[in-house]
């Protein structure tokens, strides 16, 4: 302090004189005087304690608010993640795992359990659409939920069940040997039969398709591989869809090859239609008394641009299943009419030619009249074109078919019943037909 005063500087010191005190000194412009202010420490502290306390409280409040905000943000993110996971992986109808979650879990299980044998099951309710139509959507939903519950009851630890779509479920089972798998499948089928009897008015049969995953298929597993396994199991289930009992069926290499071949046919069917590859081959009808040709039946053949001929037994069932056969029938009908026009123009004698009556025309009120008008424009008579319906097809909707036949008769067309004796036609039903074969 003395050194500062000699130098003319201001400053401060603390000292004890009974109590701690602060002294502040600074020079004045009068002589060499200094003004010294002395304040006890307690006086200073009493002045700043409220500020310190307020600052402490404010800091604590800011920390609490920050922590609360961080907690709310994290909690909100977790809730949103749960909701997104619910939407992405949980089936809204059953509350169980959906197809995406099944594929992910199945891929993980197969990757972890490579030493165990595994099989993918596809479980499908036969004629499920009839349940919805006859008993209502709620009854159908009840059947779906009960089906999942039964599958879960027959699923062991480390396995998984998922809802594929509509009435189709998928399951991944692990087992030690094929005999064990077959025993489990039989128990499952028995449980599904019992389930059908315990749902009141809802009675159904289920188809269980099984794809056994071989060792070479388990070398490197991802969801695309599991999807392929599911496709094979679903294909096996499809072979039982028309059955009247609950049963299971194993997939095979032949099934997979047929599935691949059918996929190729479906990819090529529209280009083939555009390029007019569906051509009629004419099978003559001979009068047994005279030995002369009295008519012909137009049989469809798929003749590709390179000359390859695909047998109808391979592509017709595929097109009947997906509905494309109606376009093929129309193409054949158009080709037959074109042949008749060309033959007549060349002076070649013609005979009536029969073509298949497609399902679309069965429900068309104006088909007979439109067909007659179309022939008139080509200078053809209705007697030159005949229509064939297979007996099995006729038995599906006889009343509607009778209406269509009556309309065709009124326009002068002949309607034939094909493959008689292979279905359910009675002698009384033959009165609607002009001829049978």
Short mmCIF file of C-alpha atoms in Angstrom, two decimals:
data_model
loop_
_atom_site.label_atom_id
_atom_site.label_comp_id
_atom_site.label_asym_id
_atom_site.label_seq_id
_atom_site.Cartn_x
_atom_site.Cartn_y
_atom_site.Cartn_z
CA UNK A 1 0.00 0.00 0.00
CA UNK A 2 2.80 2.36 0.87
CA UNK A 3 4.62 1.55 -2.36
CA UNK A 4 1.44 2.31 -4.37
CA UNK A 5 1.01 5.65 -2.57
CA UNK A 6 4.59 6.63 -3.24
CA UNK A 7 4.02 5.85 -6.90
CA UNK A 8 0.61 7.61 -6.92
CA UNK A 9 -1.38 4.49 -7.78
CA UNK A 10 -4.73 3.26 -6.43
CA UNK A 11 -5.31 -0.21 -5.05
CA UNK A 12 -6.94 -2.37 -2.42
CA UNK A 13 -5.91 -4.62 0.45
CA UNK A 14 -7.54 -6.92 2.98
CA UNK A 15 -6.50 -7.08 6.58
CA UNK A 16 -7.65 -8.31 9.95
CA UNK A 17 -8.34 -5.98 12.84
CA UNK A 18 -10.58 -7.98 15.06
CA UNK A 19 -12.41 -8.93 11.87
CA UNK A 20 -11.60 -9.18 8.20
CA UNK A 21 -11.85 -5.89 6.33
CA UNK A 22 -11.33 -4.57 2.80
CA UNK A 23 -9.57 -1.25 2.25
CA UNK A 24 -9.69 0.65 -1.04
CA UNK A 25 -7.47 3.65 -1.64
CA UNK A 26 -7.04 6.13 -4.48
CA UNK A 27 -5.18 9.47 -4.78
CA UNK A 28 -6.90 12.87 -4.84
CA UNK A 29 -5.78 16.07 -6.62
CA UNK A 30 -5.35 17.86 -3.29
CA UNK A 31 -1.73 17.77 -2.11
CA UNK A 32 -0.71 14.14 -1.83
CA UNK A 33 -3.80 13.05 -0.02
CA UNK A 34 -5.48 9.65 -0.51
CA UNK A 35 -9.05 8.65 0.07
CA UNK A 36 -9.25 5.32 1.86
CA UNK A 37 -12.53 3.38 2.09
CA UNK A 38 -12.70 0.58 4.62
CA UNK A 39 -15.54 -1.98 4.51
CA UNK A 40 -15.97 -5.12 6.66
CA UNK A 41 -16.04 -8.36 4.74
CA UNK A 42 -19.47 -9.26 6.09
CA UNK A 43 -20.92 -6.06 4.60
CA UNK A 44 -19.66 -6.97 1.16
CA UNK A 45 -20.96 -10.51 1.46
CA UNK A 46 -24.38 -9.35 2.63
CA UNK A 47 -24.63 -7.25 -0.52
CA UNK A 48 -23.59 -9.96 -3.00
CA UNK A 49 -25.14 -13.04 -1.36
CA UNK A 50 -28.61 -12.40 -2.92
CA UNK A 51 -27.00 -12.02 -6.33
CA UNK A 52 -25.03 -15.23 -5.87
CA UNK A 53 -28.09 -17.05 -4.60
CA UNK A 54 -30.20 -15.80 -7.52
CA UNK A 55 -27.53 -16.80 -9.97
CA UNK A 56 -27.27 -20.26 -8.41
CA UNK A 57 -31.02 -20.74 -8.54
CA UNK A 58 -31.13 -19.51 -12.14
CA UNK A 59 -28.35 -21.89 -13.15
CA UNK A 60 -30.08 -24.77 -11.40
CA UNK A 61 -33.35 -23.89 -13.15
CA UNK A 62 -31.62 -23.77 -16.54
CA UNK A 63 -30.02 -27.16 -15.88
CA UNK A 64 -33.38 -28.65 -14.84
CA UNK A 65 -35.15 -27.18 -17.88
CA UNK A 66 -32.38 -28.45 -20.17
CA UNK A 67 -32.53 -31.95 -18.67
CA UNK A 68 -36.33 -31.99 -18.85
CA UNK A 69 -36.24 -30.84 -22.48
CA UNK A 70 -33.64 -33.44 -23.36
CA UNK A 71 -35.74 -36.13 -21.65
CA UNK A 72 -38.87 -35.05 -23.51
CA UNK A 73 -37.04 -35.05 -26.85
CA UNK A 74 -35.56 -38.51 -26.24
CA UNK A 75 -38.89 -39.83 -25.01
CA UNK A 76 -40.68 -38.39 -28.06
CA UNK A 77 -38.13 -39.95 -30.38
CA UNK A 78 -38.54 -43.31 -28.66
CA UNK A 79 -42.31 -43.07 -28.93
CA UNK A 80 -42.09 -42.15 -32.61
CA UNK A 81 -39.67 -45.02 -33.20
CA UNK A 82 -42.12 -47.40 -31.51
CA UNK A 83 -44.96 -46.08 -33.67
CA UNK A 84 -42.86 -46.41 -36.83
CA UNK A 85 -41.84 -49.92 -35.81
CA UNK A 86 -45.50 -50.69 -35.14
CA UNK A 87 -46.44 -49.50 -38.62
CA UNK A 88 -43.49 -51.21 -40.30
CA UNK A 89 -43.43 -54.58 -38.52
CA UNK A 90 -46.78 -55.24 -36.79
CA UNK A 91 -49.80 -56.59 -38.62
CA UNK A 92 -52.79 -54.26 -38.01
CA UNK A 93 -55.33 -57.09 -38.02
CA UNK A 94 -53.71 -59.78 -35.86
CA UNK A 95 -51.29 -57.65 -33.83
CA UNK A 96 -48.55 -60.14 -34.65
CA UNK A 97 -45.59 -59.93 -36.97
CA UNK A 98 -46.20 -58.88 -40.54
CA UNK A 99 -44.45 -60.15 -43.65
CA UNK A 100 -41.49 -57.72 -43.42
CA UNK A 101 -40.78 -58.61 -39.78
CA UNK A 102 -41.06 -62.30 -40.61
CA UNK A 103 -38.52 -62.04 -43.45
CA UNK A 104 -36.04 -60.15 -41.24
CA UNK A 105 -36.42 -62.47 -38.25
CA UNK A 106 -36.31 -65.60 -40.40
CA UNK A 107 -33.09 -64.43 -42.08
CA UNK A 108 -31.50 -63.81 -38.65
CA UNK A 109 -32.61 -67.20 -37.31
CA UNK A 110 -31.30 -69.07 -40.34
CA UNK A 111 -27.99 -67.23 -40.10
CA UNK A 112 -27.62 -68.13 -36.42
CA UNK A 113 -28.95 -71.70 -36.64
CA UNK A 114 -27.08 -73.02 -39.66
CA UNK A 115 -26.43 -76.38 -38.02
CA UNK A 116 -30.18 -77.13 -37.67
CA UNK A 117 -32.53 -78.20 -40.40
CA UNK A 118 -35.20 -75.63 -41.25
CA UNK A 119 -38.41 -75.40 -43.25
CA UNK A 120 -40.66 -72.54 -44.31
CA UNK A 121 -44.39 -73.16 -44.06
CA UNK A 122 -47.11 -71.34 -46.01
CA UNK A 123 -50.56 -71.83 -44.49
CA UNK A 124 -53.55 -70.77 -46.58
CA UNK A 125 -57.33 -71.11 -46.05
CA UNK A 126 -59.04 -72.85 -48.96
CA UNK A 127 -61.79 -70.79 -50.63
CA UNK A 128 -61.40 -68.01 -48.07
CA UNK A 129 -63.27 -65.60 -50.35
CA UNK A 130 -66.45 -67.60 -49.76
CA UNK A 131 -66.20 -67.00 -46.00
CA UNK A 132 -66.05 -63.25 -46.55
CA UNK A 133 -68.88 -63.29 -49.07
CA UNK A 134 -71.23 -65.61 -47.16
CA UNK A 135 -70.51 -64.74 -43.52
CA UNK A 136 -69.03 -61.25 -43.76
CA UNK A 137 -65.63 -59.65 -43.36
CA UNK A 138 -65.73 -59.85 -39.55
CA UNK A 139 -66.12 -63.61 -39.71
CA UNK A 140 -63.19 -63.77 -42.11
CA UNK A 141 -61.06 -61.63 -39.79
CA UNK A 142 -61.97 -63.90 -36.87
CA UNK A 143 -60.83 -66.92 -38.85
CA UNK A 144 -57.52 -65.21 -39.71
CA UNK A 145 -56.80 -64.27 -36.08
CA UNK A 146 -57.68 -67.79 -34.89
CA UNK A 147 -55.43 -69.26 -37.56
CA UNK A 148 -52.48 -67.19 -36.35
CA UNK A 149 -53.16 -68.20 -32.73
CA UNK A 150 -53.12 -71.88 -33.70
CA UNK A 151 -49.87 -71.46 -35.62
CA UNK A 152 -48.23 -69.72 -32.66
CA UNK A 153 -49.33 -72.56 -30.36
CA UNK A 154 -47.48 -75.00 -32.63
CA UNK A 155 -44.37 -72.83 -32.96
CA UNK A 156 -41.44 -73.56 -30.65
CA UNK A 157 -38.86 -71.22 -29.12
CA UNK A 158 -36.46 -69.81 -31.70
CA UNK A 159 -39.04 -70.07 -34.51
CA UNK A 160 -41.20 -67.34 -36.01
CA UNK A 161 -44.68 -66.82 -37.51
CA UNK A 162 -45.77 -63.90 -39.73
CA UNK A 163 -48.89 -62.76 -41.58
CA UNK A 164 -48.13 -62.68 -45.29
CA UNK A 165 -51.35 -61.26 -46.77
CA UNK A 166 -55.11 -61.90 -46.54
CA UNK A 167 -55.53 -65.50 -45.27
CA UNK A 168 -51.92 -66.57 -45.88
CA UNK A 169 -49.44 -67.04 -43.02
CA UNK A 170 -45.76 -67.96 -43.02
CA UNK A 171 -43.78 -69.86 -40.42
CA UNK A 172 -40.16 -70.90 -40.00
CA UNK A 173 -39.69 -74.20 -38.18
CA UNK A 174 -36.45 -75.79 -36.98
CA UNK A 175 -36.18 -79.57 -36.59
CA UNK A 176 -33.72 -82.42 -36.19
CA UNK A 177 -34.99 -84.85 -38.84
CA UNK A 178 -37.76 -85.16 -41.44
CA UNK A 179 -39.77 -87.61 -39.34
CA UNK A 180 -40.01 -85.00 -36.58
CA UNK A 181 -41.10 -82.37 -39.08
CA UNK A 182 -43.83 -84.64 -40.49
CA UNK A 183 -45.16 -85.41 -37.00
CA UNK A 184 -45.36 -81.71 -36.24
CA UNK A 185 -47.10 -81.03 -39.55
CA UNK A 186 -49.69 -83.74 -38.85
CA UNK A 187 -50.38 -82.25 -35.41
CA UNK A 188 -50.76 -78.82 -36.98
CA UNK A 189 -53.24 -80.12 -39.57
CA UNK A 190 -55.24 -81.83 -36.83
CA UNK A 191 -55.33 -78.58 -34.84
CA UNK A 192 -56.48 -76.64 -37.90
CA UNK A 193 -59.26 -79.19 -38.51
CA UNK A 194 -60.32 -78.83 -34.87
CA UNK A 195 -60.16 -75.03 -35.15
CA UNK A 196 -62.56 -75.09 -38.08
CA UNK A 197 -65.06 -77.02 -35.97
CA UNK A 198 -64.82 -74.54 -33.08
CA UNK A 199 -65.62 -71.33 -34.98
CA UNK A 200 -69.39 -71.71 -35.13
CA UNK A 201 -70.63 -71.20 -38.68
CA UNK A 202 -67.09 -70.74 -40.03
CA UNK A 203 -65.87 -74.01 -41.51
CA UNK A 204 -62.74 -74.15 -43.62
CA UNK A 205 -59.91 -76.35 -44.76
CA UNK A 206 -56.33 -75.17 -44.86
CA UNK A 207 -53.50 -75.90 -47.25
CA UNK A 208 -50.00 -76.14 -45.76
CA UNK A 209 -47.11 -75.82 -48.19
CA UNK A 210 -43.64 -76.77 -46.95
CA UNK A 211 -40.25 -75.86 -48.36
CA UNK A 212 -37.31 -77.67 -46.75
CA UNK A 213 -34.22 -75.47 -46.83
CA UNK A 214 -31.23 -77.52 -47.95
CA UNK A 215 -27.70 -76.88 -46.72
CA UNK A 216 -26.48 -75.22 -49.90
CA UNK A 217 -29.35 -72.72 -49.60
CA UNK A 218 -28.13 -71.71 -46.11
CA UNK A 219 -24.61 -70.66 -47.07
CA UNK A 220 -25.48 -66.97 -47.11
CA UNK A 221 -28.99 -65.94 -46.05
CA UNK A 222 -30.76 -62.61 -46.53
CA UNK A 223 -34.38 -61.53 -46.88
CA UNK A 224 -34.40 -62.13 -50.65
CA UNK A 225 -33.44 -65.77 -50.04
CA UNK A 226 -36.20 -66.14 -47.45
CA UNK A 227 -38.64 -64.59 -49.91
CA UNK A 228 -37.69 -67.26 -52.44
CA UNK A 229 -38.24 -70.00 -49.83
CA UNK A 230 -41.67 -68.51 -49.08
CA UNK A 231 -42.56 -68.54 -52.76
CA UNK A 232 -41.75 -72.25 -52.99
CA UNK A 233 -43.84 -73.02 -49.90
CA UNK A 234 -46.76 -70.97 -51.24
CA UNK A 235 -46.52 -72.76 -54.56
CA UNK A 236 -46.76 -76.11 -52.74
CA UNK A 237 -49.82 -74.84 -50.85
CA UNK A 238 -51.47 -73.86 -54.13
CA UNK A 239 -51.55 -77.50 -55.20
CA UNK A 240 -53.92 -78.20 -52.26
CA UNK A 241 -56.17 -75.15 -52.65
CA UNK A 242 -58.99 -77.08 -54.31
CA UNK A 243 -58.97 -79.82 -51.68
CA UNK A 244 -61.70 -80.52 -49.13
CA UNK A 245 -59.41 -81.58 -46.26
CA UNK A 246 -56.62 -79.87 -44.38
CA UNK A 247 -53.34 -81.33 -45.56
CA UNK A 248 -49.69 -80.46 -46.21
CA UNK A 249 -47.50 -80.75 -49.28
CA UNK A 250 -43.74 -80.47 -49.76
CA UNK A 251 -42.32 -78.32 -52.53
CA UNK A 252 -40.22 -79.97 -55.21
CA UNK A 253 -37.82 -79.10 -57.97
CA UNK A 254 -40.55 -79.92 -60.47
CA UNK A 255 -42.87 -77.36 -58.83
CA UNK A 256 -40.19 -74.68 -58.89
CA UNK A 257 -39.44 -75.40 -62.55
CA UNK A 258 -43.12 -75.20 -63.36
CA UNK A 259 -43.39 -71.93 -61.46
CA UNK A 260 -40.45 -70.52 -63.43
CA UNK A 261 -41.95 -71.74 -66.70
CA UNK A 262 -45.35 -70.22 -65.84
CA UNK A 263 -43.67 -66.92 -65.01
CA UNK A 264 -41.99 -66.96 -68.42
CA UNK A 265 -45.35 -67.62 -70.09
CA UNK A 266 -46.95 -64.71 -68.23
CA UNK A 267 -44.10 -62.39 -69.21
CA UNK A 268 -44.42 -63.39 -72.87
CA UNK A 269 -48.20 -63.67 -73.25
CA UNK A 270 -48.97 -60.05 -74.22
CA UNK A 271 -46.10 -59.77 -76.74
CA UNK A 272 -47.22 -63.12 -78.18
CA UNK A 273 -50.79 -61.85 -78.53
CA UNK A 274 -49.55 -58.71 -80.30
CA UNK A 275 -47.40 -60.77 -82.67
CA UNK A 276 -50.34 -63.15 -83.39
CA UNK A 277 -48.52 -66.22 -82.11
CA UNK A 278 -51.75 -67.86 -80.88
CA UNK A 279 -52.97 -69.65 -83.98
CA UNK A 280 -55.84 -72.06 -84.64
CA UNK A 281 -55.21 -75.61 -85.74
CA UNK A 282 -58.25 -77.21 -87.32
CA UNK A 283 -59.38 -80.66 -86.22
CA UNK A 284 -61.88 -82.08 -88.73
CA UNK A 285 -65.26 -83.49 -87.79
CA UNK A 286 -66.25 -86.43 -90.01
CA UNK A 287 -69.76 -87.66 -90.79
CA UNK A 288 -69.60 -91.36 -89.97
CA UNK A 289 -72.28 -92.20 -92.54
CA UNK A 290 -70.74 -90.45 -95.53
CA UNK A 291 -67.11 -90.22 -94.44
CA UNK A 292 -67.08 -86.56 -95.46
CA UNK A 293 -65.81 -83.65 -93.39
CA UNK A 294 -68.85 -81.90 -91.93
CA UNK A 295 -67.13 -79.42 -89.63
CA UNK A 296 -63.98 -78.51 -87.74
CA UNK A 297 -62.87 -77.57 -84.26
CA UNK A 298 -60.36 -74.73 -83.85
CA UNK A 299 -57.68 -75.78 -81.36
CA UNK A 300 -55.34 -73.08 -80.08
CA UNK A 301 -51.58 -73.51 -80.45
CA UNK A 302 -48.80 -71.17 -79.39
CA UNK A 303 -46.38 -70.99 -82.29
CA UNK A 304 -43.51 -68.61 -81.54
CA UNK A 305 -41.71 -66.49 -84.09
CA UNK A 306 -38.77 -68.91 -84.22
CA UNK A 307 -41.11 -71.82 -85.01
CA UNK A 308 -41.13 -73.27 -81.48
CA UNK A 309 -44.47 -74.86 -80.64
CA UNK A 310 -45.67 -74.75 -77.03
CA UNK A 311 -48.20 -77.50 -76.17
CA UNK A 312 -51.59 -76.18 -74.97
CA UNK A 313 -51.37 -78.38 -71.89
CA UNK A 314 -48.56 -76.15 -70.65
CA UNK A 315 -49.88 -72.63 -71.25
CA UNK A 316 -53.69 -73.05 -71.22
CA UNK A 317 -53.92 -73.87 -67.45
CA UNK A 318 -51.75 -70.81 -66.71
CA UNK A 319 -53.93 -68.53 -68.82
CA UNK A 320 -57.12 -70.00 -67.35
CA UNK A 321 -55.83 -69.19 -63.87
CA UNK A 322 -54.90 -65.58 -64.63
CA UNK A 323 -57.82 -64.86 -66.97
CA UNK A 324 -55.71 -64.30 -70.10
CA UNK A 325 -57.39 -67.26 -71.81
CA UNK A 326 -60.28 -64.94 -72.70
CA UNK A 327 -57.99 -62.82 -74.86
CA UNK A 328 -56.56 -65.95 -76.45
CA UNK A 329 -60.08 -67.23 -77.26
CA UNK A 330 -60.92 -63.89 -78.86
CA UNK A 331 -57.72 -64.00 -80.93
CA UNK A 332 -58.54 -67.53 -82.12
CA UNK A 333 -62.10 -66.49 -83.00
CA UNK A 334 -60.79 -63.58 -85.06
CA UNK A 335 -58.31 -65.86 -86.84
CA UNK A 336 -61.00 -68.41 -87.64
CA UNK A 337 -63.19 -65.71 -89.15
CA UNK A 338 -60.27 -64.48 -91.22
CA UNK A 339 -59.59 -68.01 -92.49
CA UNK A 340 -63.26 -68.45 -93.45
CA UNK A 341 -63.24 -65.16 -95.36
CA UNK A 342 -60.04 -66.11 -97.24
CA UNK A 343 -61.29 -69.61 -98.09
CA UNK A 344 -64.56 -68.26 -99.46
CA UNK A 345 -62.70 -65.62 -101.49
CA UNK A 346 -60.62 -68.40 -103.07
CA UNK A 347 -63.69 -70.50 -103.79
CA UNK A 348 -62.73 -73.20 -101.28
CA UNK A 349 -65.79 -74.95 -99.80
CA UNK A 350 -66.13 -74.22 -96.07
CA UNK A 351 -67.66 -76.11 -93.15
CA UNK A 352 -68.82 -74.78 -89.75
CA UNK A 353 -65.90 -74.18 -87.39
CA UNK A 354 -66.35 -74.30 -83.60
CA UNK A 355 -64.44 -72.09 -81.16
CA UNK A 356 -64.39 -71.89 -77.37
CA UNK A 357 -66.99 -69.69 -75.68
CA UNK A 358 -65.00 -67.51 -73.26
CA UNK A 359 -66.23 -66.73 -69.75
CA UNK A 360 -66.46 -63.02 -70.50
CA UNK A 361 -69.11 -63.64 -73.14
CA UNK A 362 -71.19 -65.69 -70.73
CA UNK A 363 -72.00 -62.55 -68.73
CA UNK A 364 -72.33 -60.19 -71.69
CA UNK A 365 -75.91 -59.29 -72.56
CA UNK A 366 -75.03 -58.10 -76.05
CA UNK A 367 -72.42 -60.66 -77.10
CA UNK A 368 -74.69 -62.73 -79.37
CA UNK A 369 -76.01 -59.69 -81.24
CA UNK A 370 -72.55 -58.08 -81.50
CA UNK A 371 -71.03 -61.34 -82.76
CA UNK A 372 -73.76 -61.70 -85.39
CA UNK A 373 -73.17 -58.11 -86.52
CA UNK A 374 -69.41 -58.69 -86.68
CA UNK A 375 -69.89 -61.74 -88.90
CA UNK A 376 -72.30 -59.83 -91.15
CA UNK A 377 -69.63 -57.18 -91.78
CA UNK A 378 -67.24 -59.97 -92.82
CA UNK A 379 -69.95 -61.45 -95.11
CA UNK A 380 -70.16 -64.56 -92.93
CA UNK A 381 -73.29 -66.36 -91.73
CA UNK A 382 -73.92 -67.29 -88.10
CA UNK A 383 -74.10 -70.95 -89.13
CA UNK A 384 -70.45 -70.86 -90.18
CA UNK A 385 -69.19 -70.20 -86.63
CA UNK A 386 -70.11 -72.46 -83.71
CA UNK A 387 -69.36 -72.16 -79.98
CA UNK A 388 -68.08 -74.84 -77.62
CA UNK A 389 -68.34 -75.00 -73.84
CA UNK A 390 -66.64 -77.71 -71.78
CA UNK A 391 -68.86 -79.68 -69.43
CA UNK A 392 -66.81 -78.75 -66.36
CA UNK A 393 -67.09 -75.07 -67.22
CA UNK A 394 -70.82 -75.38 -67.93
CA UNK A 395 -71.50 -76.88 -64.51
CA UNK A 396 -70.17 -73.78 -62.73
CA UNK A 397 -73.04 -71.48 -63.70
CA UNK A 398 -75.67 -73.39 -65.62
CA UNK A 399 -78.44 -70.81 -65.29
CA UNK A 400 -76.35 -67.97 -66.67
CA UNK A 401 -75.05 -70.25 -69.40
CA UNK A 402 -78.61 -71.16 -70.42
CA UNK A 403 -79.39 -67.46 -70.85
CA UNK A 404 -76.30 -67.00 -73.04
CA UNK A 405 -77.13 -70.11 -75.11
CA UNK A 406 -80.70 -68.92 -75.65
CA UNK A 407 -79.39 -65.56 -76.93
CA UNK A 408 -76.96 -67.31 -79.28
CA UNK A 409 -79.71 -69.60 -80.60
CA UNK A 410 -81.87 -66.57 -81.33
CA UNK A 411 -79.08 -65.17 -83.51
CA UNK A 412 -78.72 -68.46 -85.41
CA UNK A 413 -75.58 -69.81 -83.69
CA UNK A 414 -74.96 -73.43 -82.75
CA UNK A 415 -73.66 -74.22 -79.24
CA UNK A 416 -71.79 -77.47 -78.55
CA UNK A 417 -71.00 -79.27 -75.31
CA UNK A 418 -67.40 -80.48 -75.28
CA UNK A 419 -65.82 -83.24 -73.15
CA UNK A 420 -69.19 -84.71 -72.20
CA UNK A 421 -68.93 -87.29 -69.41
CA UNK A 422 -65.98 -85.65 -67.65
CA UNK A 423 -68.11 -83.38 -65.45
CA UNK A 424 -71.54 -83.31 -63.86
CA UNK A 425 -74.03 -82.79 -66.68
CA UNK A 426 -77.29 -84.70 -66.39
CA UNK A 427 -79.37 -86.00 -69.34
CA UNK A 428 -81.96 -83.31 -68.63
CA UNK A 429 -79.38 -80.57 -69.13
CA UNK A 430 -78.57 -81.78 -72.65
CA UNK A 431 -81.71 -80.14 -74.02
CA UNK A 432 -79.84 -76.78 -74.14
CA UNK A 433 -77.15 -78.09 -76.52
CA UNK A 434 -77.13 -78.54 -80.27
CA UNK A 435 -74.51 -81.28 -80.11
CA UNK A 436 -72.15 -83.00 -77.67
CA UNK A 437 -68.68 -84.45 -78.05
#
